[in-house]
PDB file of C-alpha atoms in Angstrom:
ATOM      1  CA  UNK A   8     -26.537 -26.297  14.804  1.00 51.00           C
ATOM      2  CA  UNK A   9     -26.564 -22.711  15.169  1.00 58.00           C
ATOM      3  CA  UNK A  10     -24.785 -20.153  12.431  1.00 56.00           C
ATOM      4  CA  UNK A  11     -21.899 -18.115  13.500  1.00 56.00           C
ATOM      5  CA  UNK A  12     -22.652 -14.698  11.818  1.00 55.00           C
ATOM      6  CA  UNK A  13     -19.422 -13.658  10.143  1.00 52.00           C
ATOM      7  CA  UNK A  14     -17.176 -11.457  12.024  1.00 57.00           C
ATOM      8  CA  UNK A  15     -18.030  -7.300  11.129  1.00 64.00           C
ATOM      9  CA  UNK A  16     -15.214  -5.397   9.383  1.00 67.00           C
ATOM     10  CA  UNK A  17     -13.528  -2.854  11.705  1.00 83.00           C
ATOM     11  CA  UNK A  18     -14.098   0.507  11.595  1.00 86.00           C
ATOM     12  CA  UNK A  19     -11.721   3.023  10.799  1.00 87.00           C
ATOM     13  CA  UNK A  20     -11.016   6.787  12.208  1.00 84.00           C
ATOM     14  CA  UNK A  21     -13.036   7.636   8.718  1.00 89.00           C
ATOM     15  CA  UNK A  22     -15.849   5.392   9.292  1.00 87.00           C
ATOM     16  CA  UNK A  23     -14.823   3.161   6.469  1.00 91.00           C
ATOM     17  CA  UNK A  24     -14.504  -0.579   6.934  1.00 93.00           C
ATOM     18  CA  UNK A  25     -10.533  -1.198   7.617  1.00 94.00           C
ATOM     19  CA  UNK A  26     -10.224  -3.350   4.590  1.00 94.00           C
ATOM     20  CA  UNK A  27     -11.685  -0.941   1.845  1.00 95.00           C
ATOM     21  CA  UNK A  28      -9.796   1.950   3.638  1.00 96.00           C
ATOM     22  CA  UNK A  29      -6.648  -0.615   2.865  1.00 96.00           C
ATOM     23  CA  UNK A  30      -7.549  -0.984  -0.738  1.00 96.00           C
ATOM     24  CA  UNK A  31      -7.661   2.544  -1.389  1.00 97.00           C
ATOM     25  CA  UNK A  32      -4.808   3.010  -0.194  1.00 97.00           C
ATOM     26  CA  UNK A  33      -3.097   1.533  -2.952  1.00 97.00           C
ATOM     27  CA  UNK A  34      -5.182   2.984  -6.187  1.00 97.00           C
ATOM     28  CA  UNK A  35      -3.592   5.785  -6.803  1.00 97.00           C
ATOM     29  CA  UNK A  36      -0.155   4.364  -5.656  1.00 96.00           C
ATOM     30  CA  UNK A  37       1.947   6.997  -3.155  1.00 96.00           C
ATOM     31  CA  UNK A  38      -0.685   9.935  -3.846  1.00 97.00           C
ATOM     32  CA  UNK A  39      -3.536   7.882  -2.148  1.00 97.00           C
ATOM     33  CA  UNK A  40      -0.757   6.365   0.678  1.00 96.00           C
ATOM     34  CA  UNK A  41       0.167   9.710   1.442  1.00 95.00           C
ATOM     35  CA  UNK A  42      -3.789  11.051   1.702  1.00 96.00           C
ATOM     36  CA  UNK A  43      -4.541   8.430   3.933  1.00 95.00           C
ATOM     37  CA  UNK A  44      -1.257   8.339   6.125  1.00 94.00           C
ATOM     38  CA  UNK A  45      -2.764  12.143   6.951  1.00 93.00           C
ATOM     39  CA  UNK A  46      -6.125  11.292   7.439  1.00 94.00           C
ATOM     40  CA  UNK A  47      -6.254   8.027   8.940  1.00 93.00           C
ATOM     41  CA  UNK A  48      -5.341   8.532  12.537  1.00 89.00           C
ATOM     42  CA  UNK A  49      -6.590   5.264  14.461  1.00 90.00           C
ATOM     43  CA  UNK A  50      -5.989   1.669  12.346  1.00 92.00           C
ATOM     44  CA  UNK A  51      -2.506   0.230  12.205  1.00 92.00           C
ATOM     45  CA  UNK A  52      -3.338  -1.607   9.429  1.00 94.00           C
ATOM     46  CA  UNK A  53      -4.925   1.316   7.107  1.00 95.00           C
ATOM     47  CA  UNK A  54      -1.240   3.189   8.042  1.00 95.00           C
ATOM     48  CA  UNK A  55       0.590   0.283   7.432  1.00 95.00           C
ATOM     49  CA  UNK A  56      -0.717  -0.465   3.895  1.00 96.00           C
ATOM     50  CA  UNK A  57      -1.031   3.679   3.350  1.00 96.00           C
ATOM     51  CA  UNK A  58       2.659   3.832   4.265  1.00 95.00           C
ATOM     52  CA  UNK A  59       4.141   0.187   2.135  1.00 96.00           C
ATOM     53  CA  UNK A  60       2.242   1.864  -1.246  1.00 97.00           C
ATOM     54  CA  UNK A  61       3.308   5.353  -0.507  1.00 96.00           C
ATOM     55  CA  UNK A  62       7.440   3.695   0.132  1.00 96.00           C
ATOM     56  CA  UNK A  63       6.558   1.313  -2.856  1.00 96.00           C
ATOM     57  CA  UNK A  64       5.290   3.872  -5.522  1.00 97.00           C
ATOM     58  CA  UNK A  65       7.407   6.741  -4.727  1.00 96.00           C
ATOM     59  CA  UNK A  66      10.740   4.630  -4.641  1.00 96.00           C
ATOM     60  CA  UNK A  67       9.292   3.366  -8.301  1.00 96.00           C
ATOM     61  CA  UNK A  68       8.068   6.477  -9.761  1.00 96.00           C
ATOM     62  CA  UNK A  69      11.811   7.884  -8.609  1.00 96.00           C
ATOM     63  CA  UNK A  70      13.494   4.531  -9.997  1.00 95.00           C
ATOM     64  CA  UNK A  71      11.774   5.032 -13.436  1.00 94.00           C
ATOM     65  CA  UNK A  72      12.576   8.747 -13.807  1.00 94.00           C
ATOM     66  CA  UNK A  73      16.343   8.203 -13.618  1.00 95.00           C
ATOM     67  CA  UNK A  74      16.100   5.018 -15.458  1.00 94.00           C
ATOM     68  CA  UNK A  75      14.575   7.707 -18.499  1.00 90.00           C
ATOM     69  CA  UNK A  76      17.719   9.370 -18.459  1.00 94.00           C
ATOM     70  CA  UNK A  77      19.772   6.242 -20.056  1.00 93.00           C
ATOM     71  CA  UNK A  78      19.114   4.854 -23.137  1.00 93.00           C
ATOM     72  CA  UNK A  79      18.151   1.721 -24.322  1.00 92.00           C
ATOM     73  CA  UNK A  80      18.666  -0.159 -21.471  1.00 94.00           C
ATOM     74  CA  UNK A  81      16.753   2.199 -19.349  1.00 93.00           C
ATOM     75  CA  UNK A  82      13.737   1.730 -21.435  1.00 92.00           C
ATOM     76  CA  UNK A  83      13.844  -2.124 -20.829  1.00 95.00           C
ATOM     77  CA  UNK A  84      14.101  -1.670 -17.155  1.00 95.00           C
ATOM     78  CA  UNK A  85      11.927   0.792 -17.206  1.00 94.00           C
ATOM     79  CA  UNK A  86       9.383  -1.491 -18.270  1.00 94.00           C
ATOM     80  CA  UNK A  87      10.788  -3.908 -15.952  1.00 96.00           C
ATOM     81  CA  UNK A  88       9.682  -1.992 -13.412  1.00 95.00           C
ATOM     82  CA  UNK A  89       6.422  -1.124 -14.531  1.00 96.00           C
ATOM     83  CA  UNK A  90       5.104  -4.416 -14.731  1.00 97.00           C
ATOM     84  CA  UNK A  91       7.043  -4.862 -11.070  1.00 96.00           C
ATOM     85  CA  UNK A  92       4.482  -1.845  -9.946  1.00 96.00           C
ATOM     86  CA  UNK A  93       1.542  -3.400 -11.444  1.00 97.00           C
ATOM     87  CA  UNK A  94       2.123  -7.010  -9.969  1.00 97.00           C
ATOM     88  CA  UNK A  95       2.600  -4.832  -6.234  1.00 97.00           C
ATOM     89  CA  UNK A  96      -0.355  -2.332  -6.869  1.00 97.00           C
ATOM     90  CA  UNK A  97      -2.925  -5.474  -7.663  1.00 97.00           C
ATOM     91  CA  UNK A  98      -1.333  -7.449  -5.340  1.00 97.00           C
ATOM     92  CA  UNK A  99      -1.436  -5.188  -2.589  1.00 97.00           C
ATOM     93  CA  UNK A 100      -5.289  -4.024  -3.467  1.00 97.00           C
ATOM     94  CA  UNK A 101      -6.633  -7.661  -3.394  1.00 97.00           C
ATOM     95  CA  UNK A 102      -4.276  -8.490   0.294  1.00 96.00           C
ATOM     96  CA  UNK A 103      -5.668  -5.248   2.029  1.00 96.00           C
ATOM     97  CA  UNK A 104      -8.995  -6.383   0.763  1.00 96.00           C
ATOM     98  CA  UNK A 105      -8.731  -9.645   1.894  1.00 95.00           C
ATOM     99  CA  UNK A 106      -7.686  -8.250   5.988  1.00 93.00           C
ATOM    100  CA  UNK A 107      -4.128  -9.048   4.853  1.00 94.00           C
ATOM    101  CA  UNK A 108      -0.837  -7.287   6.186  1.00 93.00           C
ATOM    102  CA  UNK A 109       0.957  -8.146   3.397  1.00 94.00           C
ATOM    103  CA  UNK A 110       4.638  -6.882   3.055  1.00 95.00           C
ATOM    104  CA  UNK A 111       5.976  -6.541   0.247  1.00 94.00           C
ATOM    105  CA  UNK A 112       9.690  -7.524   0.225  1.00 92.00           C
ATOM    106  CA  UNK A 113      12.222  -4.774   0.939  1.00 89.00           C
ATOM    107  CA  UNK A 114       9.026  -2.100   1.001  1.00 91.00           C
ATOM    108  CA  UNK A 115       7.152  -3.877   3.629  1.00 90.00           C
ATOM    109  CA  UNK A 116       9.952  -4.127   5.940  1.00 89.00           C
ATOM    110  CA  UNK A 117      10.313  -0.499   5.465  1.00 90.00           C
ATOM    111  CA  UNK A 118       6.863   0.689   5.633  1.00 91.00           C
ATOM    112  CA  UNK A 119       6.566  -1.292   9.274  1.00 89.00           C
ATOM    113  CA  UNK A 120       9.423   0.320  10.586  1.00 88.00           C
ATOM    114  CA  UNK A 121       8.351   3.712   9.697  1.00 88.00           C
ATOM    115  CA  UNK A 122       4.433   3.956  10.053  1.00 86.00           C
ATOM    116  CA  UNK A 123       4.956   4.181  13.930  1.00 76.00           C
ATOM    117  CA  UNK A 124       7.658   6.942  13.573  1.00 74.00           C
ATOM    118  CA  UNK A 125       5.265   8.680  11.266  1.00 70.00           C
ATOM    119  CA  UNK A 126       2.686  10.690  13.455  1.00 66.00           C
ATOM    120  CA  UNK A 127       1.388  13.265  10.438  1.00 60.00           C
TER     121      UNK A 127
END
């Protein structure tokens, strides 16, 4: 029987395999989405998962700083909401990794509307 080599990763507009470029994406939460939403011109799936952490970690980081402003209770959901962001920024790492368009609910829906719109 003869092997089927595996498949090779697409290439991306960088030169980076399209799965790494995905995982990236997500590292430094919206700060990386938003480098690679400029500099990734060419892979629908590198914008996509550039666009769902950039959507995903800026709504958060926004979410948490006027959940500061109340007390008590907007230190427990604060927290909430950090461990929220940490289940979506490793889950989102190991999907794009994998070759994965994962959405993430509400955010996913979101970023796949808008990454088309978005020609930076």
């Amino acid at each position: 029987m003869e092997e089927i080599p595996p498949e090779e990763p697409k290439k991306t507009s960088l030169g980076m395999d399209e799965n790494v470029e995905g995982l990236l994406a997500y590292v430094l939460g919206w700060l990386t989405g938003i480098i690679f939403l400029l500099l990734e011109k060419e892979s629908d799936f590198v914008r996509f998962h550039a666009m769902q952490s950039t959507i995903t970690f800026l709504g958060l980081t926004i979410l948490s700083f006027i959940l500061g402003f109340i007390p008590v209770i907007g230190a427990v959901l604060g927290g909430l909401l950090w461990i929220v962001g940490l289940i979506f920024w490793i889950l989102g790492m190991v999907k794009a990794y994998q070759g994965e368009r994962y959405k993430f609910p509400v955010f996913g829906n979101l970023a796949e509307q808008w990454v088309g719109k978005v020609n930076i």
